[in-house]
Tab-separated table of C-alpha atoms and ligand atoms in Angstrom:
chain	number	residue	atom	x	y	z
A	1	UNK	CA	-16.315	85.857	196.063
A	2	UNK	CA	-12.606	83.888	194.981
A	3	UNK	CA	-11.488	85.908	192.042
A	4	UNK	CA	-9.944	83.788	189.227
A	5	UNK	CA	-7.043	84.216	186.907
A	6	UNK	CA	-8.665	85.203	183.455
A	7	UNK	CA	-5.640	83.790	181.283
A	8	UNK	CA	-6.682	79.700	182.023
A	9	UNK	CA	-9.174	80.268	184.782
A	10	UNK	CA	-11.585	82.028	182.482
A	11	UNK	CA	-11.179	79.072	179.559
A	12	UNK	CA	-14.653	77.650	178.415
A	13	UNK	CA	-14.942	74.420	178.175
A	14	UNK	CA	-13.922	72.317	174.945
A	15	UNK	CA	-17.156	71.909	172.541
A	16	UNK	CA	-15.789	69.053	170.503
A	17	UNK	CA	-15.771	66.984	173.658
A	18	UNK	CA	-18.612	68.393	175.684
A	19	UNK	CA	-20.933	67.966	172.100
A	20	UNK	CA	-18.739	64.286	171.992
A	21	UNK	CA	-20.198	63.092	174.843
A	22	UNK	CA	-23.735	64.495	174.623
A	23	UNK	CA	-24.424	62.658	171.150
A	24	UNK	CA	-22.862	59.330	172.727
A	25	UNK	CA	-25.321	60.100	176.207
A	26	UNK	CA	-27.948	59.959	173.620
A	27	UNK	CA	-27.218	56.682	171.923
A	28	UNK	CA	-27.059	55.379	174.874
A	29	UNK	CA	-30.164	56.235	175.827
A	30	UNK	CA	-31.129	54.496	172.080
A	31	UNK	CA	-31.556	57.431	169.796
A	32	UNK	CA	-30.196	57.096	166.320
A	33	UNK	CA	-27.318	59.752	167.097
A	34	UNK	CA	-25.570	60.809	163.296
A	35	UNK	CA	-21.530	61.027	164.996
A	36	UNK	CA	-20.869	63.640	163.101
A	37	UNK	CA	-18.921	65.982	166.268
A	38	UNK	CA	-16.568	63.276	167.157
A	39	UNK	CA	-13.172	64.304	166.152
A	40	UNK	CA	-12.056	60.169	166.542
A	41	UNK	CA	-11.794	57.341	164.176
A	42	UNK	CA	-14.207	55.283	164.905
A	43	UNK	CA	-11.907	52.315	164.627
A	44	UNK	CA	-10.606	50.126	166.903
A	45	UNK	CA	-6.905	50.618	167.979
A	46	UNK	CA	-4.824	47.545	166.555
A	47	UNK	CA	-4.481	44.261	168.069
A	48	UNK	CA	-0.908	44.668	167.840
A	49	UNK	CA	-0.956	47.788	170.041
A	50	UNK	CA	-3.443	46.832	172.284
A	51	UNK	CA	-1.232	43.749	173.205
A	52	UNK	CA	2.435	45.900	173.148
A	53	UNK	CA	0.075	47.753	176.486
A	54	UNK	CA	-0.803	44.003	177.720
A	55	UNK	CA	2.653	43.182	177.963
A	56	UNK	CA	4.220	46.389	179.388
A	57	UNK	CA	1.303	45.823	182.226
A	58	UNK	CA	2.461	41.938	182.573
A	59	UNK	CA	6.546	43.436	182.817
A	60	UNK	CA	4.891	45.423	185.452
A	61	UNK	CA	6.263	49.017	183.378
A	62	UNK	CA	3.498	50.212	186.437
A	63	UNK	CA	6.338	52.991	187.933
A	64	UNK	CA	7.127	56.591	187.234
A	65	UNK	CA	9.002	56.842	183.914
A	66	UNK	CA	11.110	59.573	182.673
A	67	UNK	CA	9.246	63.439	182.487
A	68	UNK	CA	10.397	63.887	178.890
A	69	UNK	CA	8.967	60.521	178.140
A	70	UNK	CA	10.496	56.978	177.199
A	71	UNK	CA	13.906	56.997	175.398
A	72	UNK	CA	12.772	53.743	172.976
A	73	UNK	CA	9.938	55.962	172.178
A	74	UNK	CA	11.433	59.117	171.726
A	75	UNK	CA	14.367	57.602	169.464
A	76	UNK	CA	11.657	56.185	167.384
A	77	UNK	CA	9.984	59.522	167.230
A	78	UNK	CA	13.264	61.368	166.225
A	79	UNK	CA	13.884	58.996	163.826
A	80	UNK	CA	10.743	59.618	162.125
A	81	UNK	CA	10.774	63.315	162.343
A	82	UNK	CA	14.182	63.243	160.567
A	83	UNK	CA	12.940	60.920	158.305
A	84	UNK	CA	10.122	63.396	157.131
A	85	UNK	CA	12.456	66.501	156.517
A	86	UNK	CA	13.555	67.879	159.881
A	87	UNK	CA	17.174	66.767	159.623
A	88	UNK	CA	19.543	66.619	162.521
A	89	UNK	CA	16.492	66.155	164.930
A	90	UNK	CA	17.723	63.714	167.293
A	91	UNK	CA	16.425	61.861	170.562
A	92	UNK	CA	17.837	64.614	172.945
A	93	UNK	CA	15.265	67.257	170.707
A	94	UNK	CA	11.623	65.523	171.657
A	95	UNK	CA	9.187	65.314	174.560
A	96	UNK	CA	6.623	62.363	174.894
A	97	UNK	CA	3.148	64.009	176.351
A	98	UNK	CA	0.115	62.382	177.090
A	99	UNK	CA	-1.673	63.098	174.119
A	100	UNK	CA	-0.481	66.714	171.353
A	101	UNK	CA	-2.482	68.757	173.007
A	102	UNK	CA	-0.065	68.854	176.265
A	103	UNK	CA	2.435	69.087	173.535
A	104	UNK	CA	1.142	72.441	172.245
A	105	UNK	CA	-0.087	73.566	175.159
A	106	UNK	CA	3.318	73.025	177.420
A	107	UNK	CA	4.950	74.770	173.944
A	108	UNK	CA	2.811	77.917	174.553
A	109	UNK	CA	3.177	78.234	178.309
A	110	UNK	CA	6.976	78.031	178.107
A	111	UNK	CA	7.054	80.643	175.022
A	112	UNK	CA	4.631	83.222	175.425
A	113	UNK	CA	4.909	86.222	178.297
A	114	UNK	CA	1.787	88.236	178.791
A	115	UNK	CA	1.082	90.062	175.612
A	116	UNK	CA	2.949	87.895	173.330
A	117	UNK	CA	0.715	87.723	169.914
A	118	UNK	CA	0.489	84.318	168.346
A	119	UNK	CA	-0.645	84.594	164.206
A	120	UNK	CA	-3.456	82.209	163.939
A	121	UNK	CA	-4.949	80.923	160.701
A	122	UNK	CA	-8.849	80.507	160.670
A	123	UNK	CA	-10.417	78.432	160.802
A	124	UNK	CA	-8.599	77.039	163.225
A	125	UNK	CA	-9.023	74.189	165.890
A	126	UNK	CA	-11.243	75.551	168.600
A	127	UNK	CA	-8.224	74.793	171.709
A	128	UNK	CA	-5.553	76.697	170.058
A	129	UNK	CA	-6.857	80.379	170.963
A	130	UNK	CA	-7.910	78.858	174.641
A	131	UNK	CA	-3.786	77.579	174.582
A	132	UNK	CA	-2.853	81.125	173.861
A	133	UNK	CA	-5.073	82.755	176.794
A	134	UNK	CA	-4.019	79.565	179.562
A	135	UNK	CA	-0.772	81.730	178.204
A	136	UNK	CA	-1.782	84.934	178.767
A	137	UNK	CA	-0.404	85.952	174.916
A	138	UNK	CA	-3.175	87.506	172.653
A	139	UNK	CA	-3.996	85.414	169.108
A	140	UNK	CA	-3.746	87.008	166.103
A	141	UNK	CA	-6.422	86.022	163.160
A	142	UNK	CA	-5.360	85.384	159.770
A	143	UNK	CA	-8.293	84.390	157.452
A	144	UNK	CA	-8.950	81.878	155.498
A	145	UNK	CA	-11.845	81.459	152.782
A	146	UNK	CA	-13.823	78.427	151.945
A	147	UNK	CA	-13.609	79.722	148.322
A	148	UNK	CA	-9.846	79.900	148.331
A	149	UNK	CA	-9.977	76.237	149.793
A	150	UNK	CA	-8.740	77.320	152.529
A	151	UNK	CA	-5.156	78.571	151.625
A	152	UNK	CA	-3.352	80.587	153.496
A	153	UNK	CA	-1.857	83.367	151.617
A	154	UNK	CA	1.610	84.797	153.232
A	155	UNK	CA	1.741	88.592	152.548
A	156	UNK	CA	-1.574	88.205	154.680
A	157	UNK	CA	0.594	86.378	157.489
A	158	UNK	CA	3.204	88.694	156.912
A	159	UNK	CA	0.960	91.653	156.875
A	160	UNK	CA	-0.369	90.852	160.572
A	161	UNK	CA	3.447	90.598	162.154
A	162	UNK	CA	4.151	93.392	164.710
A	163	UNK	CA	6.990	93.985	166.912
A	164	UNK	CA	4.864	91.665	169.510
A	165	UNK	CA	4.677	88.796	167.380
A	166	UNK	CA	6.445	85.474	169.241
A	167	UNK	CA	4.371	82.863	167.152
A	168	UNK	CA	2.296	80.936	164.352
A	169	UNK	CA	0.186	77.461	164.727
A	170	UNK	CA	0.146	75.832	161.405
A	171	UNK	CA	-1.806	72.939	161.180
A	172	UNK	CA	-2.250	70.854	157.825
A	173	UNK	CA	-3.884	69.027	156.923
A	174	UNK	CA	-6.241	71.029	159.166
A	175	UNK	CA	-8.801	71.083	161.976
A	176	UNK	CA	-11.739	71.921	160.775
A	177	UNK	CA	-11.524	72.227	157.105
A	178	UNK	CA	-9.348	69.463	155.965
A	179	UNK	CA	-7.248	72.245	153.844
A	180	UNK	CA	-3.799	70.888	153.306
A	181	UNK	CA	-1.409	74.025	152.492
A	182	UNK	CA	0.657	73.833	149.505
A	183	UNK	CA	4.051	73.348	149.331
A	184	UNK	CA	4.948	76.860	148.288
A	185	UNK	CA	2.922	78.070	150.891
A	186	UNK	CA	4.333	76.254	153.615
A	187	UNK	CA	8.167	77.503	152.292
A	188	UNK	CA	7.058	81.020	152.131
A	189	UNK	CA	6.116	80.877	156.051
A	190	UNK	CA	9.374	79.218	156.814
A	191	UNK	CA	10.638	82.100	155.414
A	192	UNK	CA	8.993	84.603	156.485
A	193	UNK	CA	9.135	82.702	160.744
A	194	UNK	CA	12.668	83.156	159.800
A	195	UNK	CA	13.039	86.919	158.986
A	196	UNK	CA	10.932	87.799	161.595
A	197	UNK	CA	12.451	85.614	164.042
A	198	UNK	CA	8.550	84.024	164.250
A	199	UNK	CA	8.473	80.466	166.490
A	200	UNK	CA	6.174	77.896	164.284
A	201	UNK	CA	4.664	75.585	165.590
A	202	UNK	CA	3.608	72.572	163.307
A	203	UNK	CA	0.550	70.495	164.284
A	204	UNK	CA	0.722	67.191	161.819
A	205	UNK	CA	-1.126	65.342	163.857
A	206	UNK	CA	-3.137	64.479	160.512
A	207	UNK	CA	-0.218	63.284	158.571
A	208	UNK	CA	-1.364	60.393	157.488
A	209	UNK	CA	-4.903	61.360	156.667
A	210	UNK	CA	-4.631	62.744	152.948
A	211	UNK	CA	-6.369	62.628	149.581
A	212	UNK	CA	-4.340	61.823	146.915
A	213	UNK	CA	-3.264	64.134	144.477
A	214	UNK	CA	-3.011	65.985	147.648
A	215	UNK	CA	-0.122	64.320	149.737
A	216	UNK	CA	1.459	65.658	153.172
A	217	UNK	CA	5.067	67.497	153.731
A	218	UNK	CA	6.622	67.987	156.703
A	219	UNK	CA	6.882	71.826	157.440
A	220	UNK	CA	10.637	70.813	158.181
A	221	UNK	CA	11.034	68.983	154.915
A	222	UNK	CA	8.969	72.617	153.192
A	223	UNK	CA	10.628	75.443	155.324
A	224	UNK	CA	14.188	74.227	155.868
A	225	UNK	CA	15.821	77.988	156.642
A	226	UNK	CA	13.205	78.172	159.637
A	227	UNK	CA	14.803	74.788	161.709
A	228	UNK	CA	16.222	76.741	164.122
A	229	UNK	CA	12.341	78.084	165.323
A	230	UNK	CA	10.271	75.040	164.783
A	231	UNK	CA	8.504	72.881	166.854
A	232	UNK	CA	6.168	69.776	165.039
A	233	UNK	CA	3.528	68.038	167.245
A	234	UNK	CA	2.200	65.320	166.644
A	235	UNK	CA	0.647	61.183	168.138
A	236	UNK	CA	-0.928	58.149	167.589
A	237	UNK	CA	-4.365	59.230	168.344
A	238	UNK	CA	-6.047	59.503	164.716
A	239	UNK	CA	-3.510	57.534	162.384
A	240	UNK	CA	-3.516	54.434	165.027
A	241	UNK	CA	-7.526	55.303	165.864
A	242	UNK	CA	-5.777	55.503	169.385
A	243	UNK	CA	-7.132	58.897	170.614
A	244	UNK	CA	-7.942	57.364	174.529
A	245	UNK	CA	-4.510	55.668	175.149
A	246	UNK	CA	-3.016	59.898	175.235
A	247	UNK	CA	-0.158	59.428	173.332
A	248	UNK	CA	1.760	62.532	171.534
A	249	UNK	CA	4.854	64.058	171.268
A	250	UNK	CA	6.936	67.305	169.879
A	251	UNK	CA	10.405	67.748	168.006
A	252	UNK	CA	12.174	70.861	167.992
A	253	UNK	CA	14.789	73.314	169.450
A	254	UNK	CA	16.640	72.044	172.246
A	255	UNK	CA	16.294	74.959	174.601
A	256	UNK	CA	12.818	75.204	173.630
A	257	UNK	CA	12.483	71.107	174.109
A	258	UNK	CA	14.300	70.978	177.778
A	259	UNK	CA	11.885	73.532	179.215
A	260	UNK	CA	8.979	71.811	178.320
A	261	UNK	CA	10.163	68.613	179.935
A	262	UNK	CA	10.728	70.700	183.036
A	263	UNK	CA	7.028	71.920	183.315
A	264	UNK	CA	5.907	68.446	182.319
A	265	UNK	CA	7.924	67.265	185.023
A	266	UNK	CA	5.962	69.269	187.791
A	267	UNK	CA	2.998	69.491	186.140
A	268	UNK	CA	2.347	65.325	185.257
A	269	UNK	CA	5.792	63.754	185.006
A	270	UNK	CA	5.782	61.831	181.992
A	271	UNK	CA	2.431	59.886	180.565
A	272	UNK	CA	2.757	56.185	181.263
A	273	UNK	CA	5.077	53.200	180.047
A	274	UNK	CA	2.302	51.060	179.606
A	275	UNK	CA	0.805	54.217	177.017
A	276	UNK	CA	4.072	54.541	175.373
A	277	UNK	CA	4.563	51.293	174.844
A	278	UNK	CA	1.298	50.401	173.120
A	279	UNK	CA	2.596	53.739	171.030
A	280	UNK	CA	6.135	52.733	170.230
A	281	UNK	CA	5.073	49.280	169.104
A	282	UNK	CA	2.182	51.275	166.637
A	283	UNK	CA	4.799	53.987	165.235
A	284	UNK	CA	7.016	50.472	164.239
A	285	UNK	CA	4.175	48.116	163.142
A	286	UNK	CA	2.523	47.128	160.403
A	287	UNK	CA	0.897	50.428	158.386
A	288	UNK	CA	-2.222	48.349	157.094
A	289	UNK	CA	-4.427	48.935	159.378
A	290	UNK	CA	-3.563	52.495	158.729
A	291	UNK	CA	-4.653	52.010	154.974
A	292	UNK	CA	-7.264	50.361	154.739
A	293	UNK	CA	-8.462	53.308	157.816
A	294	UNK	CA	-7.846	56.267	155.106
A	295	UNK	CA	-9.391	54.391	152.065
A	296	UNK	CA	-12.602	54.090	153.988
A	297	UNK	CA	-12.237	58.069	154.942
A	298	UNK	CA	-11.834	58.382	151.037
A	299	UNK	CA	-15.601	56.902	150.386
A	300	UNK	CA	-17.067	58.681	153.319
A	301	UNK	CA	-15.913	61.599	152.086
A	302	UNK	CA	-17.008	60.884	148.887
A	303	UNK	CA	-20.484	60.306	150.427
A	304	UNK	CA	-20.798	63.179	152.727
A	305	UNK	CA	-19.581	66.056	150.274
A	306	UNK	CA	-22.046	64.714	147.839
A	307	UNK	CA	-25.286	64.576	150.110
A	308	UNK	CA	-24.137	67.553	151.777
A	309	UNK	CA	-24.193	69.559	148.133
A	310	UNK	CA	-27.282	67.964	147.172
A	311	UNK	CA	-28.956	69.562	149.999
A	312	UNK	CA	-30.194	73.304	148.152
A	313	UNK	CA	-27.151	76.557	149.217
A	314	UNK	CA	-25.022	74.231	151.271
A	315	UNK	CA	-21.509	74.784	149.764
A	316	UNK	CA	-19.434	72.460	150.622
A	317	UNK	CA	-16.338	72.384	149.108
A	318	UNK	CA	-13.828	68.319	149.223
A	319	UNK	CA	-10.766	69.131	151.468
A	320	UNK	CA	-7.463	67.345	150.974
A	321	UNK	CA	-7.243	65.590	154.479
A	322	UNK	CA	-7.989	64.634	157.782
A	323	UNK	CA	-12.006	63.314	158.290
A	324	UNK	CA	-13.964	66.741	158.720
A	325	UNK	CA	-16.073	68.725	155.904
A	326	UNK	CA	-16.576	72.535	156.626
A	327	UNK	CA	-19.595	73.270	155.028
A	328	UNK	CA	-20.990	76.879	153.962
A	329	UNK	CA	-24.842	77.392	155.796
A	330	UNK	CA	-25.266	80.884	155.878
A	331	UNK	CA	-28.179	80.425	153.563
A	332	UNK	CA	-29.470	78.534	156.335
A	333	UNK	CA	-28.907	80.926	159.152
A	334	UNK	CA	-30.842	83.833	157.949
A	335	UNK	CA	-33.808	80.966	158.072
A	336	UNK	CA	-36.235	81.067	160.931
A	337	UNK	CA	-37.786	77.829	162.628
A	338	UNK	CA	-40.530	78.453	164.542
A	339	UNK	CA	-40.583	82.095	163.981
A	340	UNK	CA	-37.494	82.556	165.601
A	341	UNK	CA	-34.512	83.521	163.654
A	342	UNK	CA	-31.764	81.076	163.797
A	343	UNK	CA	-28.784	83.990	163.578
A	344	UNK	CA	-26.013	81.895	163.904
A	345	UNK	CA	-24.223	78.313	164.230
A	346	UNK	CA	-24.713	77.527	167.739
A	347	UNK	CA	-27.771	77.792	167.108
A	348	UNK	CA	-28.277	75.924	164.010
A	349	UNK	CA	-26.070	72.830	165.605
A	350	UNK	CA	-28.005	73.077	168.504
A	351	UNK	CA	-31.051	72.423	166.978
A	352	UNK	CA	-30.004	69.787	164.222
A	353	UNK	CA	-28.800	67.624	167.355
A	354	UNK	CA	-32.861	68.342	168.627
A	355	UNK	CA	-34.978	67.687	165.381
A	356	UNK	CA	-32.576	65.426	163.419
A	357	UNK	CA	-30.749	63.703	165.815
A	358	UNK	CA	-27.023	64.739	163.856
A	359	UNK	CA	-24.658	65.607	166.729
A	360	UNK	CA	-22.033	68.278	164.635
A	361	UNK	CA	-19.721	71.326	165.457
A	362	UNK	CA	-20.851	74.951	165.194
A	363	UNK	CA	-18.162	77.088	163.501
A	364	UNK	CA	-18.373	79.442	165.662
A	365	UNK	CA	-15.890	78.030	167.709
A	366	UNK	CA	-13.372	77.199	165.067
A	367	UNK	CA	-13.890	81.301	164.529
A	368	UNK	CA	-15.670	80.617	161.536
A	369	UNK	CA	-19.505	81.141	162.384
A	370	UNK	CA	-20.664	80.768	159.181
A	371	UNK	CA	-20.074	77.055	158.305
A	372	UNK	CA	-20.634	73.727	160.110
A	373	UNK	CA	-17.962	70.780	161.397
A	374	UNK	CA	-19.372	67.355	160.407
A	375	UNK	CA	-16.742	65.178	160.881
A	376	UNK	CA	-16.864	61.574	158.561
A	377	UNK	CA	-15.311	59.435	160.928
A	378	UNK	CA	-18.212	57.450	161.087
A	379	UNK	CA	-19.959	54.876	159.052
A	380	UNK	CA	-21.476	54.823	155.660
A	381	UNK	CA	-24.911	54.175	156.380
A	382	UNK	CA	-24.685	57.318	159.287
A	383	UNK	CA	-23.586	59.042	157.188
A	384	UNK	CA	-26.746	58.970	154.323
A	385	UNK	CA	-29.033	58.537	157.134
A	386	UNK	CA	-27.931	61.318	159.027
A	387	UNK	CA	-27.343	63.807	156.294
A	388	UNK	CA	-31.148	62.875	155.088
A	389	UNK	CA	-32.043	63.513	158.129
A	390	UNK	CA	-30.015	67.434	158.200
A	391	UNK	CA	-31.742	68.215	154.541
A	392	UNK	CA	-35.176	67.048	155.934
A	393	UNK	CA	-34.637	69.668	158.443
A	394	UNK	CA	-32.654	72.606	156.293
A	395	UNK	CA	-35.807	72.100	153.684
A	396	UNK	CA	-38.273	72.747	156.311
A	397	UNK	CA	-37.039	75.859	157.660
A	398	UNK	CA	-38.329	79.123	156.831
A	399	UNK	CA	-36.107	80.998	154.401
A	400	UNK	CA	-36.073	85.320	153.919
B	1	PMP	N1	-4.905	68.793	166.949
B	1	PMP	C1	-5.469	68.465	166.313
B	1	PMP	C2	-5.857	70.005	165.705
B	1	PMP	C3	-6.876	68.141	166.686
B	1	PMP	O1	-7.276	68.064	165.387
B	1	PMP	C4	-6.295	67.344	167.928
B	1	PMP	C5	-7.376	66.442	168.567
B	1	PMP	N2	-7.418	65.857	169.343
B	1	PMP	C6	-5.052	67.663	168.499
B	1	PMP	C7	-4.177	68.245	168.186
B	1	PMP	C8	-5.446	66.644	169.762
B	1	PMP	O2	-4.707	65.030	169.643
B	1	PMP	P1	-4.595	64.396	170.751
B	1	PMP	O3	-6.201	63.726	171.256
B	1	PMP	O4	-3.683	63.198	170.845
B	1	PMP	O5	-4.487	64.797	172.599
B	2	LIG	N1	-9.557	66.980	168.101
B	2	LIG	C1	-10.878	66.133	167.854
B	2	LIG	C2	-11.866	67.511	167.314
B	2	LIG	O1	-11.829	68.552	166.863
B	2	LIG	C3	-10.877	65.831	169.376
B	2	LIG	C4	-11.715	66.480	170.496
B	2	LIG	C5	-10.627	67.320	170.907
B	2	LIG	O2	-9.455	66.909	171.663
B	2	LIG	O3	-10.898	68.637	170.107
B	2	LIG	O4	-13.139	67.097	167.833
């Protein structure tokens, strides 16, 4: 029998991708599934971005490119990061990868030694712990609570530090909660990181999705003390509805980035020029479609929060950013269905898919087993009809 590595070889499949794929399959079979699982905008990539991709194909940009990514895109990304507060960030301190995912993956892979600890505020995006595991590191959870708006407590973070603490992953606006970490909290985190020499990976992929009065500020802007230790991660997937184009980037200390580039040169080479040139058009182009998309998300957030909060004993905080809501469903985990106790969010999510035709992601995968994630990156009609089915199904359960 083959013996696989318990690190990269021991990973479970990404449930967000798996549930989204199941929902798409059901839809193709003609079932009206409410697509609340997908972590991707339902809008189309802007036409001017597609045109740039097509032009790149016509121009024959079909060869290997530089392992670090195209110089023009690196320059544009550096300029953007410098403008949002990462003073002095230059193009040679950036890397372009096939999505934000490999940026995070490579960042952890070159940083961690076996047994190193990474502080991860929970609820957290499901791939962080898997990437830490693949890099032979260990996650140390720092819990945040729905009744505190999922805001990180810097004292709890400090208390979780040990001599093995190597890094911290920050994600604001956050997936799955939509929480935007307040300026003073991010500033305090920067001070703690600088004091203890802890690297900070700030995943800012939902930068453009905040809803007034909340607003986005980069960790680099709020925590200048930690610049030598900060890696900012971002990309075009969410803001420009480009999930399938697979372009993301990182900017940070030169020695960290150089190591990531060397790893990328062996693991996958630079991402396709065609996709990078489309991404360059996106970041340099007009922002009207982005703004229109955000105002649609804002309307839908109200619709979904109101509908969920109208269900007895469901508590759905209104998030400040991203396009997810993360209601507390604990009241229904104690219920039973056909004589069987439900017990956990994974079981409840499976029942909702089967009986309410609502594709959702259970909180277990985000280290929050009391909740369920609903993405509202879908039409108002899908939201209204889908949540009505969820409400009817929950109402039919036998509760203690
Ligand atoms: N970070 C977070 C918090 C995400 O939700 C996602 C979702 N895709 C990613 C990173 C990965 O982005 P990409 O699709 O660009 O790899
Ligand atoms: N990040 C999105 C999500 O959380 C997309 C799927 C994935 O890459 O995990 O659903």
